[in-house]
PDB file of C-alpha atoms in Angstrom:
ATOM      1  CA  UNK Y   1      -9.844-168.401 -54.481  1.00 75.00           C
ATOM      2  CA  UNK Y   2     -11.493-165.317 -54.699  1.00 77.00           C
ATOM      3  CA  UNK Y   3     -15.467-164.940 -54.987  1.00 88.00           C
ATOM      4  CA  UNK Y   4     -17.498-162.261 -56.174  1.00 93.00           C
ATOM      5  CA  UNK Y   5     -20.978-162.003 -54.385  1.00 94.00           C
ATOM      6  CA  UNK Y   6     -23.646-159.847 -56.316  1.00 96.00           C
ATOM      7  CA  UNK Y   7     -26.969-158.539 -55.239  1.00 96.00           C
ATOM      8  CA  UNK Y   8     -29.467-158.462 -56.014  1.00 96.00           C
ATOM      9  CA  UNK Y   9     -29.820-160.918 -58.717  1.00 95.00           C
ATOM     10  CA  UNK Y  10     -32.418-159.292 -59.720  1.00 95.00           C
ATOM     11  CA  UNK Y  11     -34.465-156.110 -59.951  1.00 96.00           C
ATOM     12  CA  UNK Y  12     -36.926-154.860 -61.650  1.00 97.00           C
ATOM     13  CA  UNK Y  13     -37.825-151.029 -61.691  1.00 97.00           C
ATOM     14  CA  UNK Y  14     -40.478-148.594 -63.013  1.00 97.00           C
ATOM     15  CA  UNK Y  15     -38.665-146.052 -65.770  1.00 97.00           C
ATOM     16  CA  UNK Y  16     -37.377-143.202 -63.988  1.00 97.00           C
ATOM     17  CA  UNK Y  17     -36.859-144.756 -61.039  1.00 97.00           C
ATOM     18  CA  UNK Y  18     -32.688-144.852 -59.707  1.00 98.00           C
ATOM     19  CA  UNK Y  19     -31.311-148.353 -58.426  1.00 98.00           C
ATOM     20  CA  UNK Y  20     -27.980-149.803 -57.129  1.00 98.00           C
ATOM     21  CA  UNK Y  21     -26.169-152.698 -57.599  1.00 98.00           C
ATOM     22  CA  UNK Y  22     -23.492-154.016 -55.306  1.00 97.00           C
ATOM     23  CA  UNK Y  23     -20.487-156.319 -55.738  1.00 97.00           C
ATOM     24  CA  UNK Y  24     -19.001-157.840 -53.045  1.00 96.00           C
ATOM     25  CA  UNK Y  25     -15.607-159.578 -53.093  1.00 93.00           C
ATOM     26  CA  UNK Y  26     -13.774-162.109 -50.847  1.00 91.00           C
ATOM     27  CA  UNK Y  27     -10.707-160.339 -51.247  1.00 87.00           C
ATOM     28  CA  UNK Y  28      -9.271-157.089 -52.122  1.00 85.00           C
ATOM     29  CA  UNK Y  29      -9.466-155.993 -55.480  1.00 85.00           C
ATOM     30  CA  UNK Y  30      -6.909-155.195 -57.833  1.00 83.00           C
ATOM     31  CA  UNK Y  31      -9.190-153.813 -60.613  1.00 87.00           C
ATOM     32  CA  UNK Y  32     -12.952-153.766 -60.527  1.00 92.00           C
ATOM     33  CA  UNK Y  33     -15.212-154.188 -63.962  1.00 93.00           C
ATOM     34  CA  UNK Y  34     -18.356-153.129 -64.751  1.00 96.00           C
ATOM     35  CA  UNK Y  35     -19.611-154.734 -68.068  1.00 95.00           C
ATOM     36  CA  UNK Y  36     -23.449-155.112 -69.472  1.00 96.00           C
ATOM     37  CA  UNK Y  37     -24.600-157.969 -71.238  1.00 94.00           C
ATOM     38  CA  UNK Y  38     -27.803-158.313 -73.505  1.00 90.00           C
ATOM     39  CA  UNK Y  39     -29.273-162.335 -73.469  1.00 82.00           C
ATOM     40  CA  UNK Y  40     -26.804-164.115 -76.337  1.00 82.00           C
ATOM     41  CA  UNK Y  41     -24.542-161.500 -76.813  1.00 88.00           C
ATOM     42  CA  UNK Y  42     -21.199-159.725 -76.028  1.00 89.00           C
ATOM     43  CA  UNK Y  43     -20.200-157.812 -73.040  1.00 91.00           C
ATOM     44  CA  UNK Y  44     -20.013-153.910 -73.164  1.00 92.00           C
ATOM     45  CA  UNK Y  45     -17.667-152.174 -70.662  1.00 91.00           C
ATOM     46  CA  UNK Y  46     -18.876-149.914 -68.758  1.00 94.00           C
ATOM     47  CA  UNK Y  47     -16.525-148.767 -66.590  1.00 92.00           C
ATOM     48  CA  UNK Y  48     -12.898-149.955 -64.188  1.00 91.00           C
ATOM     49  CA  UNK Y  49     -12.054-148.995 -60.659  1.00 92.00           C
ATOM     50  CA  UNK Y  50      -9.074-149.107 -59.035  1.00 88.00           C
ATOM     51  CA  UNK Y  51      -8.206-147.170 -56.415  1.00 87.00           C
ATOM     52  CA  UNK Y  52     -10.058-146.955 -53.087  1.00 88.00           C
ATOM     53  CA  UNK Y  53     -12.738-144.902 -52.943  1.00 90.00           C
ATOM     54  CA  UNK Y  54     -12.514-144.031 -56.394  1.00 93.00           C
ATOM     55  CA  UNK Y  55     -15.990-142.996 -58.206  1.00 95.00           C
ATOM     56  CA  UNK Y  56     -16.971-142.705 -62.073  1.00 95.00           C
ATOM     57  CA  UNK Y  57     -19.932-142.010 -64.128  1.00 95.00           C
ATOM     58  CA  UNK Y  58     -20.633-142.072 -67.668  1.00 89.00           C
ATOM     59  CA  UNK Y  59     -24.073-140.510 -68.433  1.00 90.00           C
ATOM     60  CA  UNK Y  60     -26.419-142.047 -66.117  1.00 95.00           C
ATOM     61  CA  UNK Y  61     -24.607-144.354 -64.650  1.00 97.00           C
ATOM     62  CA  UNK Y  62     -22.063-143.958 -61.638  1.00 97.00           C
ATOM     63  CA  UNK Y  63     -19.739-146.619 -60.103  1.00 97.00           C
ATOM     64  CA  UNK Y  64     -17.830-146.605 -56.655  1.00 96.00           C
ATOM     65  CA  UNK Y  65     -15.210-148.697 -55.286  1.00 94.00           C
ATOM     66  CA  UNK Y  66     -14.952-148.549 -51.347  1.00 91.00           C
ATOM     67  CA  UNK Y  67     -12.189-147.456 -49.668  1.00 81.00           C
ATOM     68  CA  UNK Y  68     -11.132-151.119 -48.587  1.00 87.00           C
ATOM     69  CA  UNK Y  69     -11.197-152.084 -52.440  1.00 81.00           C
ATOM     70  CA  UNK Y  70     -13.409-155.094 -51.506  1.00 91.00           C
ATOM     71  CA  UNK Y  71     -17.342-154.048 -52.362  1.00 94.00           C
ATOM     72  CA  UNK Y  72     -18.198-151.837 -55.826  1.00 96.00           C
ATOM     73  CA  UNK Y  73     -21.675-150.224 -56.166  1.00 97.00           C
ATOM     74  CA  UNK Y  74     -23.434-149.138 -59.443  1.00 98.00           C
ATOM     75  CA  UNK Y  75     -25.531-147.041 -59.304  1.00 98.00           C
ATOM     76  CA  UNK Y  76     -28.381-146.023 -62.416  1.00 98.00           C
ATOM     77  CA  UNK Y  77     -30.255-142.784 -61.892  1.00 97.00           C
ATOM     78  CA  UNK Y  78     -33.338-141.824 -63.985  1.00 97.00           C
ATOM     79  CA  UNK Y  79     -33.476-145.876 -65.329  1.00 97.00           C
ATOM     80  CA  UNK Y  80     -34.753-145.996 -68.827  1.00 97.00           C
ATOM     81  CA  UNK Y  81     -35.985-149.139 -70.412  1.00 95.00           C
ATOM     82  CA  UNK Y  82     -32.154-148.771 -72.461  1.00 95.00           C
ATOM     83  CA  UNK Y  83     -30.550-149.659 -69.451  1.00 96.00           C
ATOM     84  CA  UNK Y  84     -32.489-152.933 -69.148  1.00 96.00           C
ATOM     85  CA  UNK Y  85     -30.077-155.960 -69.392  1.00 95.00           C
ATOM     86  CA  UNK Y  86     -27.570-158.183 -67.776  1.00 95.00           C
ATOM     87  CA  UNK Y  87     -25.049-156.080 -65.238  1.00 97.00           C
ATOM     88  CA  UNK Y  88     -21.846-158.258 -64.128  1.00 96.00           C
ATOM     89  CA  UNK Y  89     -19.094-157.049 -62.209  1.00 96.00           C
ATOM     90  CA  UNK Y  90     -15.516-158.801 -62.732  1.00 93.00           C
ATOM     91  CA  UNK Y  91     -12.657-158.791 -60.357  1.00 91.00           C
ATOM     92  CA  UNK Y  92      -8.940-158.736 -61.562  1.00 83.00           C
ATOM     93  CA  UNK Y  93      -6.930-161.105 -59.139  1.00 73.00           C
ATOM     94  CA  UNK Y  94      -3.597-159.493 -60.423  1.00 71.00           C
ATOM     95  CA  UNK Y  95      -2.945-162.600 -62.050  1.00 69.00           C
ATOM     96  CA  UNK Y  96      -2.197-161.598 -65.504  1.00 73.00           C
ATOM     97  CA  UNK Y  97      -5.381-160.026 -66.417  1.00 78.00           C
ATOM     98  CA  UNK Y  98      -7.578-162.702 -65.560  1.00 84.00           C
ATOM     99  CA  UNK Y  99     -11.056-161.688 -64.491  1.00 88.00           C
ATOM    100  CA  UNK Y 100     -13.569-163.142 -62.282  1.00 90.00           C
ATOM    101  CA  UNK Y 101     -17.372-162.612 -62.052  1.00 93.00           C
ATOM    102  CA  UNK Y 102     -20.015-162.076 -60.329  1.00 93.00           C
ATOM    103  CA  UNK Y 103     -22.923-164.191 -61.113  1.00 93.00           C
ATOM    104  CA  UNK Y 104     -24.770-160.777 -62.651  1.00 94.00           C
ATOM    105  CA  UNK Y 105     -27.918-159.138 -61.837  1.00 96.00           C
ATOM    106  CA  UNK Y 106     -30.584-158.999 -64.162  1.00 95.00           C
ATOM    107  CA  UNK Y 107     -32.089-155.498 -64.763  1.00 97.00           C
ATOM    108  CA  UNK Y 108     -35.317-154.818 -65.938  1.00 97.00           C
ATOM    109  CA  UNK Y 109     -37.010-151.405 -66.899  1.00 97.00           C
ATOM    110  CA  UNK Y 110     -41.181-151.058 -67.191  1.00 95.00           C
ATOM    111  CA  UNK Y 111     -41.956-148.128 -69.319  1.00 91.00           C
TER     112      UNK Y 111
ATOM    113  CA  UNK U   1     -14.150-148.168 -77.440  1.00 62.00           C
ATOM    114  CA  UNK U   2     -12.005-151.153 -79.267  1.00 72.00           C
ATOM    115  CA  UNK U   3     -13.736-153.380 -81.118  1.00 88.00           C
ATOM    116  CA  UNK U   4     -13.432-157.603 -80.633  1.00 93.00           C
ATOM    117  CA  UNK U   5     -14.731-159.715 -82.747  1.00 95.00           C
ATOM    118  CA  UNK U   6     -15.797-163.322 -83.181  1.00 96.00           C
ATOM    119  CA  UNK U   7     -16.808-165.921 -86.004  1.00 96.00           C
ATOM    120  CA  UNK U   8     -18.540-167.703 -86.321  1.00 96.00           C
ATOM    121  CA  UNK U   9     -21.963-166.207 -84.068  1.00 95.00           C
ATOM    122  CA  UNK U  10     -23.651-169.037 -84.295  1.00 96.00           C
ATOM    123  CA  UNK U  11     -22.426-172.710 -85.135  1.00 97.00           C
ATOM    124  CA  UNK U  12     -24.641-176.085 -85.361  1.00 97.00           C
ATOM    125  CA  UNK U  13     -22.714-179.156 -85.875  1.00 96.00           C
ATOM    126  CA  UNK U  14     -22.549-183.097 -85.495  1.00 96.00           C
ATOM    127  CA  UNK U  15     -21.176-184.495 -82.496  1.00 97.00           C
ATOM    128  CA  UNK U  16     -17.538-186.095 -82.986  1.00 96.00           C
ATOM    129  CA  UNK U  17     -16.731-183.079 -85.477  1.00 97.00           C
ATOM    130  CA  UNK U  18     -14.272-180.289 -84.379  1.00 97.00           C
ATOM    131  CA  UNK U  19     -15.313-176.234 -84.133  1.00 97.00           C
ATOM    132  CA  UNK U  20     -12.870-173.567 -84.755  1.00 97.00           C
ATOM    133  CA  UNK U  21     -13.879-170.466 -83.265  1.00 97.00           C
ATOM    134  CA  UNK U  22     -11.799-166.878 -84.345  1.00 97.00           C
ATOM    135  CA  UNK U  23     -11.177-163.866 -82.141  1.00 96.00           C
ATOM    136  CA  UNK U  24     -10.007-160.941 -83.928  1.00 95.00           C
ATOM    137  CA  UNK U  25      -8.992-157.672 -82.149  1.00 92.00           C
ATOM    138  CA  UNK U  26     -10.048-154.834 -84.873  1.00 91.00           C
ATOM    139  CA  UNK U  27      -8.524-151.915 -83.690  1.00 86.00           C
ATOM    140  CA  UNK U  28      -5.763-152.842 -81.107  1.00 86.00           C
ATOM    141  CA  UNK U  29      -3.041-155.446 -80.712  1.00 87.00           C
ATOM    142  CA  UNK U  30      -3.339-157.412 -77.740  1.00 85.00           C
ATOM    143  CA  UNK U  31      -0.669-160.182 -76.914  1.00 81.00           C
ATOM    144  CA  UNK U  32      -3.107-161.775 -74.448  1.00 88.00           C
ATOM    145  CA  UNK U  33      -6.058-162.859 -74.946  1.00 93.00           C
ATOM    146  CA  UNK U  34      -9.289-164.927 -72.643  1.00 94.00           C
ATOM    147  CA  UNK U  35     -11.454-167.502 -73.443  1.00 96.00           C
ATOM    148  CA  UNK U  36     -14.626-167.783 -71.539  1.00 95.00           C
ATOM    149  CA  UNK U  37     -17.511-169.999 -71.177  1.00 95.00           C
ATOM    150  CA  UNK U  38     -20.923-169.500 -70.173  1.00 92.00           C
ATOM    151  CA  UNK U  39     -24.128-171.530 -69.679  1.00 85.00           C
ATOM    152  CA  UNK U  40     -27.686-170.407 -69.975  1.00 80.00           C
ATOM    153  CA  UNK U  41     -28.372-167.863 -67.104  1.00 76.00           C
ATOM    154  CA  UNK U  42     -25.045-167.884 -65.491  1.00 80.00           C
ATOM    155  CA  UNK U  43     -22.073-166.241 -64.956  1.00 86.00           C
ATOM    156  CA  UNK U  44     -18.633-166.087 -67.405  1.00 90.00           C
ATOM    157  CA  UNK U  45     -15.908-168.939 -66.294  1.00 92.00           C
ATOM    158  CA  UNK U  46     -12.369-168.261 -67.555  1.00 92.00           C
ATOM    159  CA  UNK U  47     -11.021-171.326 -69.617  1.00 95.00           C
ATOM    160  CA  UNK U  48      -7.821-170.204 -70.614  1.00 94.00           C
ATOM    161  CA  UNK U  49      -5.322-167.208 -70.958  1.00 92.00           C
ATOM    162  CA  UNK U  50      -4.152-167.012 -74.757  1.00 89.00           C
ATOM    163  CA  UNK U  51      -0.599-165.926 -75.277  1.00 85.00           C
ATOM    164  CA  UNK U  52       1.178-164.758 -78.289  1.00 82.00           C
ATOM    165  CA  UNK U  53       3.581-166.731 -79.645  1.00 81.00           C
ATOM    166  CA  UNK U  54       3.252-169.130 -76.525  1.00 83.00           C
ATOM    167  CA  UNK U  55       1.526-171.861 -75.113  1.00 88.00           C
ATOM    168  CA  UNK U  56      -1.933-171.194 -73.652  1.00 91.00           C
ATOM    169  CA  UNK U  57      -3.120-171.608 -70.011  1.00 92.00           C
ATOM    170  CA  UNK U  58      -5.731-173.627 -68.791  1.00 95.00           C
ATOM    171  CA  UNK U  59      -7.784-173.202 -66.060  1.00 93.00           C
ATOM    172  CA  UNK U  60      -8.409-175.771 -63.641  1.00 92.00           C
ATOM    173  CA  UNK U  61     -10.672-178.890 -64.888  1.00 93.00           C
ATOM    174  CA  UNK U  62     -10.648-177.631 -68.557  1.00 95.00           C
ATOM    175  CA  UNK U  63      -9.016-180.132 -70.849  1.00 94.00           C
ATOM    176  CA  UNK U  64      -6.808-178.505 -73.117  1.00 92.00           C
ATOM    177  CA  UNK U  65      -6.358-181.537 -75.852  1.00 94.00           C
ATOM    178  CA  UNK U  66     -10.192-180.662 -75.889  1.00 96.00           C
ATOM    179  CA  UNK U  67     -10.221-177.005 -76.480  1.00 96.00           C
ATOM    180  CA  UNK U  68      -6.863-176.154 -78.341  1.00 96.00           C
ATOM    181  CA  UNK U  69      -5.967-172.363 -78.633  1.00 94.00           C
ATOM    182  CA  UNK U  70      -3.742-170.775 -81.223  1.00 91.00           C
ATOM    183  CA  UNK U  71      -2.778-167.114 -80.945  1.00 89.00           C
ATOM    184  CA  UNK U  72      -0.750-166.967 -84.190  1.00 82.00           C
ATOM    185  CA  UNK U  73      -0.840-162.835 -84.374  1.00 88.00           C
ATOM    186  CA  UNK U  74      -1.266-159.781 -81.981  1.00 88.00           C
ATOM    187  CA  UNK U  75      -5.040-159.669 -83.389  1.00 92.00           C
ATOM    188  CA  UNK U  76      -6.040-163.230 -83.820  1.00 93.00           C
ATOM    189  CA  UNK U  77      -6.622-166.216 -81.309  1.00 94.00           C
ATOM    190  CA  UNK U  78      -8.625-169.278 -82.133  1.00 95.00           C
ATOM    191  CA  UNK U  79     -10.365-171.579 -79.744  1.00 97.00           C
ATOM    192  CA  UNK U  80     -11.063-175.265 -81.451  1.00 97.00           C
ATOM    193  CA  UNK U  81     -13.447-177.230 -80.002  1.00 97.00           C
ATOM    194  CA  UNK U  82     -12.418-180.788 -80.662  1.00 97.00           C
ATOM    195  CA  UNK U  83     -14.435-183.848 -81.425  1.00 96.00           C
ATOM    196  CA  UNK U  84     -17.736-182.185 -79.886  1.00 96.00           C
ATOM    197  CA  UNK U  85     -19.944-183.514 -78.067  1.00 96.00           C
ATOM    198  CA  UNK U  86     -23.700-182.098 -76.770  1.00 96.00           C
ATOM    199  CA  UNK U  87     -22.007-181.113 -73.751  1.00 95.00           C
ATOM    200  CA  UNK U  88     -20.248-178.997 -75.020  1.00 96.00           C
ATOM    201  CA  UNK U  89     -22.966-176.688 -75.930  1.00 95.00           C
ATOM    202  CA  UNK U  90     -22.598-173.155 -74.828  1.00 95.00           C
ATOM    203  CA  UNK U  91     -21.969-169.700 -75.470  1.00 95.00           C
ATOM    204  CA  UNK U  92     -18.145-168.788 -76.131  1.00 97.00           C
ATOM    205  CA  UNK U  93     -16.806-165.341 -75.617  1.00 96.00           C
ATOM    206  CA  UNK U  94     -13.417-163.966 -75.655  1.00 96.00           C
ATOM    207  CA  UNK U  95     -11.675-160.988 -74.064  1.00 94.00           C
ATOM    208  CA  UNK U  96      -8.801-159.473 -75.044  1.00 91.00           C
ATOM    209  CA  UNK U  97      -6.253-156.836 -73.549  1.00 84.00           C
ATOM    210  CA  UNK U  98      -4.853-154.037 -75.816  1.00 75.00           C
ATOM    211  CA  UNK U  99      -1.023-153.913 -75.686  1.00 66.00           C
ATOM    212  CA  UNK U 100      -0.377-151.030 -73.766  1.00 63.00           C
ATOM    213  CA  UNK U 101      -3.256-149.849 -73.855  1.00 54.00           C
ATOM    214  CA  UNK U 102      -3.890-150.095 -69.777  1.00 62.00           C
ATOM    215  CA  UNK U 103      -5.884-152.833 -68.159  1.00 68.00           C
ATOM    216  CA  UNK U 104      -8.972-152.461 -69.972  1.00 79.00           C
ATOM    217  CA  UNK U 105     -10.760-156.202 -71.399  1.00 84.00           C
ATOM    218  CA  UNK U 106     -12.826-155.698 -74.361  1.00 89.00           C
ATOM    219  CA  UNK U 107     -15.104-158.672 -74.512  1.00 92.00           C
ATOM    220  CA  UNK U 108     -15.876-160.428 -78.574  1.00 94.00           C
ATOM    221  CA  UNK U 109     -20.273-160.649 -79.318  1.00 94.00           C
ATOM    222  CA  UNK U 110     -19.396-164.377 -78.004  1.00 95.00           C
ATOM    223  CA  UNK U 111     -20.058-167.873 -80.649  1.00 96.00           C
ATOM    224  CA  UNK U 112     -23.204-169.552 -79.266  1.00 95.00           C
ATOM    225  CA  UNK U 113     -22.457-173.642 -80.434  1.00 96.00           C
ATOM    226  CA  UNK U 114     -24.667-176.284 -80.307  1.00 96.00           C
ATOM    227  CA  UNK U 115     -23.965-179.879 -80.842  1.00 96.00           C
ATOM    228  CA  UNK U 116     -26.198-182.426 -81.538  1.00 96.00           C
TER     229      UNK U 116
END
């Protein structure tokens, strides 16, 4: 089955500072997520890949998928306290839709 | 982005009662539909795959006469927790897909249930 390997688990950064987070898979992706969670509450997406080597960013925030399709990077430049939360990355298997995640990294922002 | 919602949030009840838990798609149809679990400080685990107008799909290990799932409409799936116990305490969160709408999962504010 395929496993999703996260890292770090978790950071913690001074405001302004930039960070990355990588996701590592067993196998090759299909489809790569990028969601944010707050403690107790819904996921917000952030952002798919799917093609190799394909790159997006939406305001301060930029994600990569490698040109193998098997290890995803997020990247957060300029991190404000905002950005401070749960980041999980989610794999679809091409089996109908179903995702599988990483075990997240925990973000945290010191004004 | 499309909006997913849940109800109850939050739910506190006996053990050996039953929970019904709604997932409403807002803005979009989606004829499938995911039900996830997840425990304090870890990671989402896929129970089943809601289908409409069909029979859901379980996941490995998850019992379905214990979590039945109805997804009677394009924009409504229901996950009923039956004859709870404390174990089955958690935080329950749905996805669902938007009918041609590309691959994109919007995820529901999740239903945090405690049993005592």
């Amino acid at each position: 089955s395929q496993e999703l390997e996260q890292s770090p688990q978790s950071l913690i950064v001074q405001e302004g500072k930039n960070l990355t987070i990588n996701c590592t898979s067993s196998k090759t992706l299909y489809g790569l997520y990028w969601y944010k969670q707050k403690y107790g509450e819904g996921l917000i997406f952030l952002m798919m890949l799917q093609k190799g080597g394909e790159e997006k960013s939406h305001e301060k925030i930029t994600a990569k998928l490698d040109e193998k399709k098997q290890q995803s990077s997020l990247h957060i430049t300029a991190s404000q306290p905002s950005h401070a939360g749960i980041y999980l990355c989610g794999a679809d298997n091409n089996q109908g839709g179903k995702l599988i995640f990483g075990q997240g990294t925990e973000l945290s922002v010191k004004p | 982005g499309a909006v997913v919602s849940q109800h109850p949030s939050r739910v506190i009840c006996k053990s050996g009662t039953s929970v019904k838990i709604e997932c409403r798609s807002l803005d979009f149809q989606a004829t499938t539909m995911f039900w996830y679990r997840q425990f304090p400080k870890k990671s989402l685990m896929l129970m089943a795959t809601s289908n409409e107008g069909s029979k859901a799909t379980y996941e490995q290990g998850v019992e379905k006469d214990k979590f039945l799932i109805n997804h009677a409409s394009l924009t409504l799936s229901t996950l009923t927790v039956t004859s709870a116990h404390p174990e089955d305490s958690s935080f329950y969160i749905c996805s669902a897909r938007s009918l041609g709408g590309g691959e994109t999962q919007y995820f529901g504010p999740g239903t945090r249930l405690l049993v005592l």
